[in-house]
Amino acid sequence: MNQTEMRALLSQHGIMLTKSLGQNFLHDGNQLRRIASAGDIQPADKLLEIGPGLGPLTELLLAGGNEVLAIEKDRRLIPLLEERFGKLPNFNLLHDDALRVVEDQTRDWHDWKLVANLPYSVASPILVELAHNPRKPARLVATLQLEVAQRLMAKTDGDDYGILTLLVQLHYQATELFKIPPKCFFPAPDVDSACITLVRREEPLLSPELVPKFERIVKTAFSQRRKMMMKLLKQNWPMDRLESAFNDLGLPSQIRAEKVSLEQFAELTKALA
Ligand code: SAM
């Protein structure tokens, strides 16, 4: 679907775009195909698309015959999507706030893959909620703001490395990032964009009951990036336990959180459990 077709479809339905809903539609066929192929879609995969918009990505996802669940918040786009895809047996459309849907941690996404050009303002919480789910999706392919993409893909000891990196990478391996120029969207967004691929860890680094403790340690450790991590953790854990855990893990007592790897945070969680 090119830009002219998008404009025509919008005017036909009398829709003016809403900035607060992150309505920057992707019209570049190559980028859309690249996003779909990052899904590594297999016949049995169920596909979750958050924010189908006018449906350019939806169309590609439906073409393979996979079951697709598209969640769209903007009521005005619902009839348009129904008109385009409603007759296809593999198309399921939910008119809802996707954040509210993924916050329901009882939903089972285990056989699902997220493939989406996300609304940027809620992209991080959506990914964190999905990663947190005990029955999380096998793969998350998400187009979002470059800055957020870099935080999700970050490695230890970089400016982008932090709470978001660790909360998601505990459950997923970040495998790929490609940038998408603003001109590929209609209208062009003010920020740069990228598509990332996160693949679920089949061997979890921590057992589920330790995950809340890991999250608490990470959030406390990064509450003041420039401060020594032990000083921050001391608010919640006794000093003697911290000292012996740091010692056992070979972590210097002056170390700052950004120098501590995901695996070290996981080991520290076990040591403080
Ligand atoms: N997938 C389309 C594309 O690539 O052209 C549209 C992507 S656009 C960046 C984001 C879409 O998410 C818009 O259609 C917007 O209405 C929708 N949206 C915004 N907030 C949402 C939310 N909380 N839940 C579900 N959809 C939302």
PDB file of C-alpha atoms and ligand atoms in Angstrom:
ATOM      1  CA  MET A   1       0.000   0.000   0.000  1.00  0.00           C
ATOM      2  CA  ASN A   2       1.663   3.223  -1.127  1.00  0.00           C
ATOM      3  CA  GLN A   3       1.270   6.720   0.267  1.00  0.00           C
ATOM      4  CA  THR A   4      -1.349   7.731  -2.295  1.00  0.00           C
ATOM      5  CA  GLU A   5      -3.460   4.681  -1.501  1.00  0.00           C
ATOM      6  CA  MET A   6      -3.148   5.427   2.224  1.00  0.00           C
ATOM      7  CA  ARG A   7      -4.324   9.023   1.779  1.00  0.00           C
ATOM      8  CA  ALA A   8      -7.221   7.831  -0.394  1.00  0.00           C
ATOM      9  CA  LEU A   9      -8.313   5.224   2.153  1.00  0.00           C
ATOM     10  CA  LEU A  10      -8.183   7.772   4.979  1.00  0.00           C
ATOM     11  CA  SER A  11     -10.165  10.387   3.103  1.00  0.00           C
ATOM     12  CA  GLN A  12     -12.704   7.775   1.922  1.00  0.00           C
ATOM     13  CA  HIS A  13     -13.357   6.962   5.601  1.00  0.00           C
ATOM     14  CA  GLY A  14     -13.125  10.620   6.712  1.00  0.00           C
ATOM     15  CA  ILE A  15     -10.247   9.897   9.093  1.00  0.00           C
ATOM     16  CA  MET A  16      -7.816  12.589  10.275  1.00  0.00           C
ATOM     17  CA  LEU A  17      -4.718  11.099  11.868  1.00  0.00           C
ATOM     18  CA  THR A  18      -4.230  11.336  15.638  1.00  0.00           C
ATOM     19  CA  LYS A  19      -0.673  12.117  16.734  1.00  0.00           C
ATOM     20  CA  SER A  20      -1.175  10.904  20.305  1.00  0.00           C
ATOM     21  CA  LEU A  21      -1.958   7.412  18.969  1.00  0.00           C
ATOM     22  CA  GLY A  22       1.385   7.299  17.143  1.00  0.00           C
ATOM     23  CA  GLN A  23      -0.310   7.067  13.773  1.00  0.00           C
ATOM     24  CA  ASN A  24       2.703   6.986  11.461  1.00  0.00           C
ATOM     25  CA  PHE A  25       1.864   4.388   8.869  1.00  0.00           C
ATOM     26  CA  LEU A  26       4.552   2.381   7.120  1.00  0.00           C
ATOM     27  CA  HIS A  27       4.185   2.535   3.346  1.00  0.00           C
ATOM     28  CA  ASP A  28       7.561   1.171   2.245  1.00  0.00           C
ATOM     29  CA  GLY A  29       7.050  -2.342   0.869  1.00  0.00           C
ATOM     30  CA  ASN A  30      10.665  -3.415   1.403  1.00  0.00           C
ATOM     31  CA  GLN A  31      10.644  -2.436   5.073  1.00  0.00           C
ATOM     32  CA  LEU A  32       7.274  -4.129   5.615  1.00  0.00           C
ATOM     33  CA  ARG A  33       8.581  -7.361   4.056  1.00  0.00           C
ATOM     34  CA  ARG A  34      11.738  -7.121   6.175  1.00  0.00           C
ATOM     35  CA  ILE A  35       9.656  -6.827   9.364  1.00  0.00           C
ATOM     36  CA  ALA A  36       7.483  -9.813   8.391  1.00  0.00           C
ATOM     37  CA  SER A  37      10.528 -11.908   7.524  1.00  0.00           C
ATOM     38  CA  ALA A  38      12.159 -11.078  10.909  1.00  0.00           C
ATOM     39  CA  GLY A  39       9.189 -12.997  12.342  1.00  0.00           C
ATOM     40  CA  ASP A  40      10.647 -16.217  10.869  1.00  0.00           C
ATOM     41  CA  ILE A  41       7.014 -17.264  10.563  1.00  0.00           C
ATOM     42  CA  GLN A  42       6.329 -21.000  10.628  1.00  0.00           C
ATOM     43  CA  PRO A  43       2.980 -22.554   9.635  1.00  0.00           C
ATOM     44  CA  ALA A  44       1.938 -23.265  13.245  1.00  0.00           C
ATOM     45  CA  ASP A  45       2.763 -19.772  14.547  1.00  0.00           C
ATOM     46  CA  LYS A  46      -0.039 -17.542  15.753  1.00  0.00           C
ATOM     47  CA  LEU A  47       0.663 -13.889  15.090  1.00  0.00           C
ATOM     48  CA  LEU A  48      -0.133 -10.926  17.306  1.00  0.00           C
ATOM     49  CA  GLU A  49      -0.129  -7.509  15.686  1.00  0.00           C
ATOM     50  CA  ILE A  50      -0.550  -4.483  17.920  1.00  0.00           C
ATOM     51  CA  GLY A  51      -1.750  -1.374  16.095  1.00  0.00           C
ATOM     52  CA  PRO A  52      -2.610  -2.636  12.598  1.00  0.00           C
ATOM     53  CA  GLY A  53      -3.516   0.900  11.464  1.00  0.00           C
ATOM     54  CA  LEU A  54      -4.562   0.693   7.805  1.00  0.00           C
ATOM     55  CA  GLY A  55      -3.293  -2.889   7.611  1.00  0.00           C
ATOM     56  CA  PRO A  56      -0.160  -2.884   5.397  1.00  0.00           C
ATOM     57  CA  LEU A  57       1.668  -5.317   7.702  1.00  0.00           C
ATOM     58  CA  THR A  58      -1.530  -7.223   8.531  1.00  0.00           C
ATOM     59  CA  GLU A  59      -1.891  -8.009   4.839  1.00  0.00           C
ATOM     60  CA  LEU A  60       1.541  -9.668   4.746  1.00  0.00           C
ATOM     61  CA  LEU A  61       0.934 -11.593   7.980  1.00  0.00           C
ATOM     62  CA  LEU A  62      -2.416 -12.922   6.733  1.00  0.00           C
ATOM     63  CA  ALA A  63      -0.975 -13.996   3.378  1.00  0.00           C
ATOM     64  CA  GLY A  64       0.784 -17.021   4.867  1.00  0.00           C
ATOM     65  CA  GLY A  65      -2.493 -18.373   6.301  1.00  0.00           C
ATOM     66  CA  ASN A  66      -1.375 -18.002   9.953  1.00  0.00           C
ATOM     67  CA  GLU A  67      -3.918 -17.064  12.584  1.00  0.00           C
ATOM     68  CA  VAL A  68      -3.581 -13.304  13.139  1.00  0.00           C
ATOM     69  CA  LEU A  69      -4.912 -11.340  16.100  1.00  0.00           C
ATOM     70  CA  ALA A  70      -4.787  -7.590  15.450  1.00  0.00           C
ATOM     71  CA  ILE A  71      -5.483  -5.223  18.356  1.00  0.00           C
ATOM     72  CA  GLU A  72      -6.373  -1.645  17.379  1.00  0.00           C
ATOM     73  CA  LYS A  73      -7.352   1.116  19.788  1.00  0.00           C
ATOM     74  CA  ASP A  74      -8.688   3.631  17.277  1.00  0.00           C
ATOM     75  CA  ARG A  75     -12.387   2.893  16.770  1.00  0.00           C
ATOM     76  CA  ARG A  76     -12.409   4.708  13.412  1.00  0.00           C
ATOM     77  CA  LEU A  77     -10.020   2.153  11.897  1.00  0.00           C
ATOM     78  CA  ILE A  78     -12.147  -0.873  12.839  1.00  0.00           C
ATOM     79  CA  PRO A  79     -14.663  -0.748   9.925  1.00  0.00           C
ATOM     80  CA  LEU A  80     -11.844  -0.081   7.493  1.00  0.00           C
ATOM     81  CA  LEU A  81      -9.913  -3.146   8.709  1.00  0.00           C
ATOM     82  CA  GLU A  82     -13.093  -5.269   8.725  1.00  0.00           C
ATOM     83  CA  GLU A  83     -13.768  -4.193   5.162  1.00  0.00           C
ATOM     84  CA  ARG A  84     -10.252  -5.124   4.057  1.00  0.00           C
ATOM     85  CA  PHE A  85      -9.779  -8.427   5.878  1.00  0.00           C
ATOM     86  CA  GLY A  86     -13.071  -9.360   7.589  1.00  0.00           C
ATOM     87  CA  LYS A  87     -13.822 -12.185   5.151  1.00  0.00           C
ATOM     88  CA  LEU A  88     -10.550 -14.010   5.829  1.00  0.00           C
ATOM     89  CA  PRO A  89     -11.009 -16.905   8.277  1.00  0.00           C
ATOM     90  CA  ASN A  90      -7.530 -16.371   9.821  1.00  0.00           C
ATOM     91  CA  PHE A  91      -8.178 -12.692  10.681  1.00  0.00           C
ATOM     92  CA  ASN A  92      -9.253 -11.751  14.208  1.00  0.00           C
ATOM     93  CA  LEU A  93      -9.668  -8.125  15.173  1.00  0.00           C
ATOM     94  CA  LEU A  94      -9.926  -6.787  18.699  1.00  0.00           C
ATOM     95  CA  HIS A  95     -10.899  -3.185  19.322  1.00  0.00           C
ATOM     96  CA  ASP A  96      -9.091  -2.452  22.561  1.00  0.00           C
ATOM     97  CA  ASP A  97      -6.125  -0.788  24.215  1.00  0.00           C
ATOM     98  CA  ALA A  98      -3.347  -3.341  23.636  1.00  0.00           C
ATOM     99  CA  LEU A  99      -1.568  -2.326  26.833  1.00  0.00           C
ATOM    100  CA  ARG A 100      -4.650  -3.280  28.818  1.00  0.00           C
ATOM    101  CA  VAL A 101      -4.802  -6.618  26.970  1.00  0.00           C
ATOM    102  CA  VAL A 102      -1.156  -7.573  27.574  1.00  0.00           C
ATOM    103  CA  GLU A 103      -1.303  -6.468  31.217  1.00  0.00           C
ATOM    104  CA  ASP A 104      -3.574  -9.469  31.762  1.00  0.00           C
ATOM    105  CA  GLN A 105      -0.860 -11.909  32.817  1.00  0.00           C
ATOM    106  CA  THR A 106      -3.233 -14.896  32.645  1.00  0.00           C
ATOM    107  CA  ARG A 107      -3.269 -14.758  28.835  1.00  0.00           C
ATOM    108  CA  ASP A 108      -1.354 -17.562  27.142  1.00  0.00           C
ATOM    109  CA  TRP A 109       0.942 -16.256  24.383  1.00  0.00           C
ATOM    110  CA  HIS A 110       3.299 -19.251  24.345  1.00  0.00           C
ATOM    111  CA  ASP A 111       2.586 -20.254  20.718  1.00  0.00           C
ATOM    112  CA  TRP A 112       2.432 -16.670  19.518  1.00  0.00           C
ATOM    113  CA  LYS A 113       4.861 -14.259  17.883  1.00  0.00           C
ATOM    114  CA  LEU A 114       4.447 -10.505  18.079  1.00  0.00           C
ATOM    115  CA  VAL A 115       5.088  -8.853  14.723  1.00  0.00           C
ATOM    116  CA  ALA A 116       4.175  -5.191  14.891  1.00  0.00           C
ATOM    117  CA  ASN A 117       4.890  -1.570  14.139  1.00  0.00           C
ATOM    118  CA  LEU A 118       4.049  -0.449  17.652  1.00  0.00           C
ATOM    119  CA  PRO A 119       2.507   2.829  18.844  1.00  0.00           C
ATOM    120  CA  TYR A 120       5.731   4.397  20.151  1.00  0.00           C
ATOM    121  CA  SER A 121       4.315   5.942  23.339  1.00  0.00           C
ATOM    122  CA  VAL A 122       3.353   2.541  24.783  1.00  0.00           C
ATOM    123  CA  ALA A 123       5.992   0.342  23.103  1.00  0.00           C
ATOM    124  CA  SER A 124       8.198  -0.177  26.202  1.00  0.00           C
ATOM    125  CA  PRO A 125       5.410  -1.113  28.644  1.00  0.00           C
ATOM    126  CA  ILE A 126       3.875  -3.452  26.051  1.00  0.00           C
ATOM    127  CA  LEU A 127       7.181  -5.297  25.581  1.00  0.00           C
ATOM    128  CA  VAL A 128       7.859  -5.444  29.333  1.00  0.00           C
ATOM    129  CA  GLU A 129       4.375  -6.866  30.013  1.00  0.00           C
ATOM    130  CA  LEU A 130       4.750  -9.499  27.298  1.00  0.00           C
ATOM    131  CA  ALA A 131       8.238 -10.450  28.518  1.00  0.00           C
ATOM    132  CA  HIS A 132       6.928 -10.731  32.053  1.00  0.00           C
ATOM    133  CA  ASN A 133       4.093 -13.103  31.144  1.00  0.00           C
ATOM    134  CA  PRO A 134       4.703 -16.691  32.343  1.00  0.00           C
ATOM    135  CA  ARG A 135       3.440 -17.849  28.919  1.00  0.00           C
ATOM    136  CA  LYS A 136       5.334 -15.245  26.901  1.00  0.00           C
ATOM    137  CA  PRO A 137       5.483 -15.131  23.078  1.00  0.00           C
ATOM    138  CA  ALA A 138       8.242 -17.081  21.294  1.00  0.00           C
ATOM    139  CA  ARG A 139       9.461 -13.990  19.479  1.00  0.00           C
ATOM    140  CA  LEU A 140       8.950 -10.241  19.608  1.00  0.00           C
ATOM    141  CA  VAL A 141       9.504  -8.367  16.362  1.00  0.00           C
ATOM    142  CA  ALA A 142       8.785  -4.726  17.015  1.00  0.00           C
ATOM    143  CA  THR A 143       9.274  -1.459  15.176  1.00  0.00           C
ATOM    144  CA  LEU A 144       9.720   1.378  17.620  1.00  0.00           C
ATOM    145  CA  GLN A 145      11.671   4.527  18.365  1.00  0.00           C
ATOM    146  CA  LEU A 146      15.395   3.965  17.669  1.00  0.00           C
ATOM    147  CA  GLU A 147      16.354   5.207  21.134  1.00  0.00           C
ATOM    148  CA  VAL A 148      14.148   2.578  22.803  1.00  0.00           C
ATOM    149  CA  ALA A 149      15.325  -0.108  20.357  1.00  0.00           C
ATOM    150  CA  GLN A 150      18.933   0.634  21.348  1.00  0.00           C
ATOM    151  CA  ARG A 151      18.069   0.289  25.038  1.00  0.00           C
ATOM    152  CA  LEU A 152      16.442  -3.072  24.392  1.00  0.00           C
ATOM    153  CA  MET A 153      19.485  -4.330  22.449  1.00  0.00           C
ATOM    154  CA  ALA A 154      22.132  -2.776  24.744  1.00  0.00           C
ATOM    155  CA  LYS A 155      25.148  -4.574  26.154  1.00  0.00           C
ATOM    156  CA  THR A 156      26.793  -4.047  29.547  1.00  0.00           C
ATOM    157  CA  ASP A 157      28.606  -0.762  30.127  1.00  0.00           C
ATOM    158  CA  GLY A 158      26.942   1.459  27.573  1.00  0.00           C
ATOM    159  CA  ASP A 159      24.739   4.526  28.013  1.00  0.00           C
ATOM    160  CA  ASP A 160      21.723   2.602  26.689  1.00  0.00           C
ATOM    161  CA  TYR A 161      22.151  -0.289  29.131  1.00  0.00           C
ATOM    162  CA  GLY A 162      19.679  -0.119  32.004  1.00  0.00           C
ATOM    163  CA  ILE A 163      16.434  -1.272  33.575  1.00  0.00           C
ATOM    164  CA  LEU A 164      14.552  -1.775  30.284  1.00  0.00           C
ATOM    165  CA  THR A 165      17.464  -3.789  28.832  1.00  0.00           C
ATOM    166  CA  LEU A 166      17.610  -6.125  31.808  1.00  0.00           C
ATOM    167  CA  LEU A 167      13.861  -6.595  32.373  1.00  0.00           C
ATOM    168  CA  VAL A 168      13.453  -7.747  28.777  1.00  0.00           C
ATOM    169  CA  GLN A 169      16.790  -9.515  28.163  1.00  0.00           C
ATOM    170  CA  LEU A 170      16.263 -11.707  31.234  1.00  0.00           C
ATOM    171  CA  HIS A 171      13.637 -13.471  29.119  1.00  0.00           C
ATOM    172  CA  TYR A 172      14.709 -12.750  25.535  1.00  0.00           C
ATOM    173  CA  GLN A 173      17.878 -12.704  23.477  1.00  0.00           C
ATOM    174  CA  ALA A 174      18.170  -9.599  21.349  1.00  0.00           C
ATOM    175  CA  THR A 175      19.263 -10.812  17.909  1.00  0.00           C
ATOM    176  CA  GLU A 176      18.765  -8.147  15.260  1.00  0.00           C
ATOM    177  CA  LEU A 177      18.191  -4.425  14.751  1.00  0.00           C
ATOM    178  CA  PHE A 178      17.655  -2.556  11.501  1.00  0.00           C
ATOM    179  CA  LYS A 179      16.900   1.112  11.142  1.00  0.00           C
ATOM    180  CA  ILE A 180      13.894   2.407   9.201  1.00  0.00           C
ATOM    181  CA  PRO A 181      14.213   5.977   7.848  1.00  0.00           C
ATOM    182  CA  PRO A 182      11.418   8.488   8.669  1.00  0.00           C
ATOM    183  CA  LYS A 183      10.570   8.845   4.954  1.00  0.00           C
ATOM    184  CA  CYS A 184       9.234   5.251   4.945  1.00  0.00           C
ATOM    185  CA  PHE A 185       6.297   6.396   7.098  1.00  0.00           C
ATOM    186  CA  PHE A 186       3.264   8.540   6.364  1.00  0.00           C
ATOM    187  CA  PRO A 187       3.402  11.061   7.904  1.00  0.00           C
ATOM    188  CA  ALA A 188       7.172  10.975   8.597  1.00  0.00           C
ATOM    189  CA  PRO A 189       7.768  10.834  12.380  1.00  0.00           C
ATOM    190  CA  ASP A 190      10.022  13.344  14.193  1.00  0.00           C
ATOM    191  CA  VAL A 191      12.143  10.523  15.604  1.00  0.00           C
ATOM    192  CA  ASP A 192      14.248   7.752  14.063  1.00  0.00           C
ATOM    193  CA  SER A 193      12.844   4.237  14.047  1.00  0.00           C
ATOM    194  CA  ALA A 194      14.195   0.695  14.116  1.00  0.00           C
ATOM    195  CA  CYS A 195      12.877  -2.837  14.034  1.00  0.00           C
ATOM    196  CA  ILE A 196      14.225  -5.245  16.627  1.00  0.00           C
ATOM    197  CA  THR A 197      13.993  -9.000  17.044  1.00  0.00           C
ATOM    198  CA  LEU A 198      13.902 -10.640  20.470  1.00  0.00           C
ATOM    199  CA  VAL A 199      13.907 -14.426  20.749  1.00  0.00           C
ATOM    200  CA  ARG A 200      12.564 -16.136  23.882  1.00  0.00           C
ATOM    201  CA  ARG A 201      15.187 -17.894  26.027  1.00  0.00           C
ATOM    202  CA  GLU A 202      14.211 -21.539  26.176  1.00  0.00           C
ATOM    203  CA  GLU A 203      16.562 -22.024  29.165  1.00  0.00           C
ATOM    204  CA  PRO A 204      15.479 -19.328  31.655  1.00  0.00           C
ATOM    205  CA  LEU A 205      18.303 -17.607  33.538  1.00  0.00           C
ATOM    206  CA  LEU A 206      16.189 -17.587  36.712  1.00  0.00           C
ATOM    207  CA  SER A 207      13.315 -19.630  38.070  1.00  0.00           C
ATOM    208  CA  PRO A 208       9.999 -17.713  37.985  1.00  0.00           C
ATOM    209  CA  GLU A 209       9.853 -17.143  41.766  1.00  0.00           C
ATOM    210  CA  LEU A 210      13.176 -15.243  41.639  1.00  0.00           C
ATOM    211  CA  VAL A 211      12.090 -12.850  38.875  1.00  0.00           C
ATOM    212  CA  PRO A 212      10.419 -10.280  41.206  1.00  0.00           C
ATOM    213  CA  LYS A 213      13.614 -10.190  43.307  1.00  0.00           C
ATOM    214  CA  PHE A 214      15.756  -9.704  40.160  1.00  0.00           C
ATOM    215  CA  GLU A 215      13.515  -6.806  39.135  1.00  0.00           C
ATOM    216  CA  ARG A 216      13.798  -5.199  42.560  1.00  0.00           C
ATOM    217  CA  ILE A 217      17.593  -5.497  42.548  1.00  0.00           C
ATOM    218  CA  VAL A 218      17.880  -4.060  39.022  1.00  0.00           C
ATOM    219  CA  LYS A 219      15.516  -1.149  39.725  1.00  0.00           C
ATOM    220  CA  THR A 220      17.316  -0.279  42.959  1.00  0.00           C
ATOM    221  CA  ALA A 221      20.779  -0.651  41.379  1.00  0.00           C
ATOM    222  CA  PHE A 222      19.891   1.729  38.521  1.00  0.00           C
ATOM    223  CA  SER A 223      17.907   4.195  40.658  1.00  0.00           C
ATOM    224  CA  GLN A 224      20.992   6.425  40.608  1.00  0.00           C
ATOM    225  CA  ARG A 225      23.266   5.316  37.760  1.00  0.00           C
ATOM    226  CA  ARG A 226      26.362   7.155  38.938  1.00  0.00           C
ATOM    227  CA  LYS A 227      26.244   5.808  42.492  1.00  0.00           C
ATOM    228  CA  MET A 228      27.967   2.665  43.729  1.00  0.00           C
ATOM    229  CA  MET A 229      25.528  -0.205  43.463  1.00  0.00           C
ATOM    230  CA  MET A 230      26.273  -1.625  46.893  1.00  0.00           C
ATOM    231  CA  LYS A 231      25.367   1.679  48.549  1.00  0.00           C
ATOM    232  CA  LEU A 232      21.994   1.649  46.790  1.00  0.00           C
ATOM    233  CA  LEU A 233      21.255  -2.004  47.531  1.00  0.00           C
ATOM    234  CA  LYS A 234      22.095  -1.459  51.190  1.00  0.00           C
ATOM    235  CA  GLN A 235      18.692   0.278  51.574  1.00  0.00           C
ATOM    236  CA  ASN A 236      16.982  -3.094  51.061  1.00  0.00           C
ATOM    237  CA  TRP A 237      19.531  -5.787  51.943  1.00  0.00           C
ATOM    238  CA  PRO A 238      21.804  -6.233  54.982  1.00  0.00           C
ATOM    239  CA  MET A 239      25.398  -5.158  54.372  1.00  0.00           C
ATOM    240  CA  ASP A 240      26.980  -8.464  55.445  1.00  0.00           C
ATOM    241  CA  ARG A 241      24.899 -10.415  52.922  1.00  0.00           C
ATOM    242  CA  LEU A 242      25.709  -7.944  50.182  1.00  0.00           C
ATOM    243  CA  GLU A 243      29.416  -8.080  50.943  1.00  0.00           C
ATOM    244  CA  SER A 244      29.532 -11.850  50.893  1.00  0.00           C
ATOM    245  CA  ALA A 245      27.436 -12.063  47.686  1.00  0.00           C
ATOM    246  CA  PHE A 246      29.624  -9.460  45.897  1.00  0.00           C
ATOM    247  CA  ASN A 247      32.695 -11.295  47.104  1.00  0.00           C
ATOM    248  CA  ASP A 248      31.465 -14.699  45.911  1.00  0.00           C
ATOM    249  CA  LEU A 249      30.664 -13.248  42.488  1.00  0.00           C
ATOM    250  CA  GLY A 250      33.978 -11.378  42.234  1.00  0.00           C
ATOM    251  CA  LEU A 251      32.216  -7.999  41.994  1.00  0.00           C
ATOM    252  CA  PRO A 252      34.227  -5.043  43.331  1.00  0.00           C
ATOM    253  CA  SER A 253      32.389  -3.266  46.171  1.00  0.00           C
ATOM    254  CA  GLN A 254      32.640   0.100  44.293  1.00  0.00           C
ATOM    255  CA  ILE A 255      31.095  -1.230  41.074  1.00  0.00           C
ATOM    256  CA  ARG A 256      28.282   0.749  39.400  1.00  0.00           C
ATOM    257  CA  ALA A 257      25.210  -1.010  37.967  1.00  0.00           C
ATOM    258  CA  GLU A 258      26.063  -0.278  34.337  1.00  0.00           C
ATOM    259  CA  LYS A 259      29.220  -2.443  34.643  1.00  0.00           C
ATOM    260  CA  VAL A 260      27.269  -5.462  35.904  1.00  0.00           C
ATOM    261  CA  SER A 261      26.162  -7.946  33.238  1.00  0.00           C
ATOM    262  CA  LEU A 262      22.759  -9.601  32.957  1.00  0.00           C
ATOM    263  CA  GLU A 263      24.277 -12.927  34.050  1.00  0.00           C
ATOM    264  CA  GLN A 264      25.900 -11.263  37.078  1.00  0.00           C
ATOM    265  CA  PHE A 265      22.566  -9.673  38.065  1.00  0.00           C
ATOM    266  CA  ALA A 266      20.961 -13.124  37.788  1.00  0.00           C
ATOM    267  CA  GLU A 267      23.700 -14.677  39.958  1.00  0.00           C
ATOM    268  CA  LEU A 268      23.408 -11.851  42.483  1.00  0.00           C
ATOM    269  CA  THR A 269      19.645 -12.483  42.673  1.00  0.00           C
ATOM    270  CA  LYS A 270      20.302 -16.147  43.504  1.00  0.00           C
ATOM    271  CA  ALA A 271      22.945 -15.207  46.075  1.00  0.00           C
ATOM    272  CA  LEU A 272      20.596 -12.756  47.831  1.00  0.00           C
ATOM    273  CA  ALA A 273      17.578 -15.075  47.687  1.00  0.00           C
TER     274      ALA A 273
HETATM  275  N1  SAM B   1       0.839  -1.176  11.657  1.00  0.00           N
HETATM  276  C1  SAM B   1       0.493   0.046  10.971  1.00  0.00           C
HETATM  277  C2  SAM B   1       1.569   0.392   9.986  1.00  0.00           C
HETATM  278  O1  SAM B   1       2.652  -0.198  10.074  1.00  0.00           O
HETATM  279  O2  SAM B   1       1.350   1.216   9.115  1.00  0.00           O
HETATM  280  C3  SAM B   1       0.253   1.201  11.937  1.00  0.00           C
HETATM  281  C4  SAM B   1       1.340   1.467  12.922  1.00  0.00           C
HETATM  282  S1  SAM B   1       1.134   2.993  13.797  1.00  0.00           S
HETATM  283  C5  SAM B   1       2.835   3.296  14.227  1.00  0.00           C
HETATM  284  C6  SAM B   1       0.483   2.537  15.393  1.00  0.00           C
HETATM  285  C7  SAM B   1      -0.946   2.032  15.401  1.00  0.00           C
HETATM  286  O3  SAM B   1      -1.277   1.669  16.759  1.00  0.00           O
HETATM  287  C8  SAM B   1      -2.012   3.029  14.996  1.00  0.00           C
HETATM  288  O4  SAM B   1      -2.925   2.402  14.138  1.00  0.00           O
HETATM  289  C9  SAM B   1      -2.729   3.433  16.309  1.00  0.00           C
HETATM  290  O5  SAM B   1      -4.074   3.788  16.136  1.00  0.00           O
HETATM  291  C10 SAM B   1      -2.574   2.154  17.105  1.00  0.00           C
HETATM  292  N2  SAM B   1      -2.575   2.327  18.566  1.00  0.00           N
HETATM  293  C11 SAM B   1      -2.148   3.384  19.299  1.00  0.00           C
HETATM  294  N3  SAM B   1      -2.204   3.113  20.623  1.00  0.00           N
HETATM  295  C12 SAM B   1      -2.682   1.850  20.726  1.00  0.00           C
HETATM  296  C13 SAM B   1      -2.973   0.997  21.824  1.00  0.00           C
HETATM  297  N4  SAM B   1      -2.763   1.399  23.100  1.00  0.00           N
HETATM  298  N5  SAM B   1      -3.470  -0.231  21.579  1.00  0.00           N
HETATM  299  C14 SAM B   1      -3.672  -0.655  20.294  1.00  0.00           C
HETATM  300  N6  SAM B   1      -3.419   0.096  19.222  1.00  0.00           N
HETATM  301  C15 SAM B   1      -2.928   1.335  19.419  1.00  0.00           C
END
